[in-house]
Amino acid sequence: MSFYLYKSDLFVLLSHYEGFGNSHIEAIATGLPSVVSKNVPSIEVARKCTLVCNTDAENIYNQIRKIIVNPKLYDTLSNNTNSLLQQFDINNYLLKLYGIYRELLN
């Protein structure tokens, strides 16, 4: 899936129900701004690089259009993916996990 994400300009996930939204996080990892439905839980950690929509066609269209016609918004959302990625970086995760284990063992 990553290959297609790197070739894309925007990620859209319009689920009526969704688990955490790993595909949303994968898209963010490639620097893609996103439009996702309010039903995707990953928006809680990705609001700075995502526009949220309802699942009706007009609202979806309006959110996608906002990003397409506004290069500054596109760049802002895309640049915000970098700060989010640090939260999901495996090295940061391992350091936090190590800290938890160390605290528990002391």
Short mmCIF file of C-alpha atoms in Angstrom, two decimals:
data_model
loop_
_atom_site.label_atom_id
_atom_site.label_comp_id
_atom_site.label_asym_id
_atom_site.label_seq_id
_atom_site.Cartn_x
_atom_site.Cartn_y
_atom_site.Cartn_z
CA MET A 1 0.00 0.00 0.00
CA SER A 2 2.88 2.39 0.72
CA PHE A 3 3.81 2.53 -2.95
CA TYR A 4 0.40 3.93 -3.82
CA LEU A 5 0.52 6.38 -0.95
CA TYR A 6 3.84 7.81 -2.13
CA LYS A 7 2.28 8.33 -5.56
CA SER A 8 -0.81 10.06 -4.10
CA ASP A 9 -1.53 13.69 -3.36
CA LEU A 10 -4.18 13.21 -0.68
CA PHE A 11 -5.49 10.44 1.55
CA VAL A 12 -9.26 10.02 2.00
CA LEU A 13 -10.88 7.55 4.42
CA LEU A 14 -14.67 7.77 4.56
CA SER A 15 -15.58 4.90 6.84
CA HIS A 16 -18.90 4.67 8.63
CA TYR A 17 -17.04 2.57 11.19
CA GLU A 18 -13.31 2.08 11.55
CA GLY A 19 -10.86 0.64 14.04
CA PHE A 20 -7.89 2.81 14.99
CA GLY A 21 -7.15 3.68 11.36
CA ASN A 22 -3.71 2.26 10.65
CA SER A 23 -4.06 3.19 6.99
CA HIS A 24 -4.57 6.80 8.08
CA ILE A 25 -1.33 6.69 10.09
CA GLU A 26 0.47 5.03 7.15
CA ALA A 27 -0.68 7.89 4.91
CA ILE A 28 0.58 10.41 7.42
CA ALA A 29 3.93 8.58 7.44
CA THR A 30 4.26 9.42 3.74
CA GLY A 31 3.50 13.10 4.40
CA LEU A 32 0.00 13.04 2.96
CA PRO A 33 -2.63 15.42 4.27
CA SER A 34 -5.87 13.57 4.91
CA VAL A 35 -9.61 13.88 4.80
CA VAL A 36 -11.25 11.31 7.04
CA SER A 37 -14.74 10.79 8.37
CA LYS A 38 -15.57 11.66 11.94
CA ASN A 39 -15.89 7.90 12.54
CA VAL A 40 -12.15 7.25 12.24
CA PRO A 41 -10.58 7.17 15.74
CA SER A 42 -7.09 8.08 14.52
CA ILE A 43 -8.27 11.68 14.05
CA GLU A 44 -7.81 12.09 17.78
CA VAL A 45 -4.03 11.94 17.31
CA ALA A 46 -3.90 13.35 13.78
CA ARG A 47 -6.05 16.49 13.82
CA LYS A 48 -3.16 18.77 12.86
CA CYS A 49 -2.71 17.03 9.52
CA THR A 50 -6.29 15.96 8.82
CA LEU A 51 -9.57 17.55 7.86
CA VAL A 52 -12.60 15.78 9.30
CA CYS A 53 -15.82 15.29 7.37
CA ASN A 54 -19.24 13.76 7.75
CA THR A 55 -20.11 10.90 5.42
CA ASP A 56 -22.42 12.88 3.15
CA ALA A 57 -21.16 13.62 -0.36
CA GLU A 58 -21.32 17.41 -0.14
CA ASN A 59 -19.31 17.59 3.07
CA ILE A 60 -16.73 15.16 1.71
CA TYR A 61 -16.42 17.20 -1.48
CA ASN A 62 -16.03 20.46 0.46
CA GLN A 63 -13.25 19.12 2.67
CA ILE A 64 -11.33 17.64 -0.27
CA ARG A 65 -11.79 20.85 -2.24
CA LYS A 66 -10.47 22.96 0.66
CA ILE A 67 -7.16 21.14 0.44
CA ILE A 68 -6.95 21.08 -3.35
CA VAL A 69 -7.63 24.80 -3.90
CA ASN A 70 -5.51 26.01 -1.02
CA PRO A 71 -1.81 25.13 -1.46
CA LYS A 72 -0.94 26.82 1.83
CA LEU A 73 -3.38 24.59 3.73
CA TYR A 74 -2.04 21.56 1.85
CA ASP A 75 1.53 22.46 2.87
CA THR A 76 0.54 23.12 6.48
CA LEU A 77 -1.26 19.80 6.83
CA SER A 78 1.58 17.99 5.09
CA ASN A 79 4.25 19.64 7.26
CA ASN A 80 2.28 18.79 10.40
CA THR A 81 2.67 15.10 9.62
CA ASN A 82 6.33 15.32 10.70
CA SER A 83 5.52 16.21 14.31
CA LEU A 84 2.95 13.43 14.49
CA LEU A 85 5.37 10.85 13.13
CA GLN A 86 7.67 11.39 16.08
CA GLN A 87 4.95 9.98 18.35
CA PHE A 88 4.86 6.78 16.29
CA ASP A 89 8.59 6.47 15.70
CA ILE A 90 9.79 3.02 16.79
CA ASN A 91 12.89 4.45 18.52
CA ASN A 92 10.79 6.84 20.62
CA TYR A 93 8.40 4.01 21.42
CA LEU A 94 11.24 1.75 22.55
CA LEU A 95 12.75 4.49 24.71
CA LYS A 96 9.38 5.06 26.41
CA LEU A 97 8.93 1.33 26.90
CA TYR A 98 12.43 1.01 28.32
CA GLY A 99 11.65 3.86 30.74
CA ILE A 100 8.49 2.13 31.91
CA TYR A 101 10.31 -1.17 32.49
CA ARG A 102 13.14 0.58 34.26
CA GLU A 103 10.72 2.41 36.54
CA LEU A 104 8.84 -0.79 37.34
CA LEU A 105 12.02 -2.70 38.14
CA ASN A 106 13.39 -0.07 40.52
#
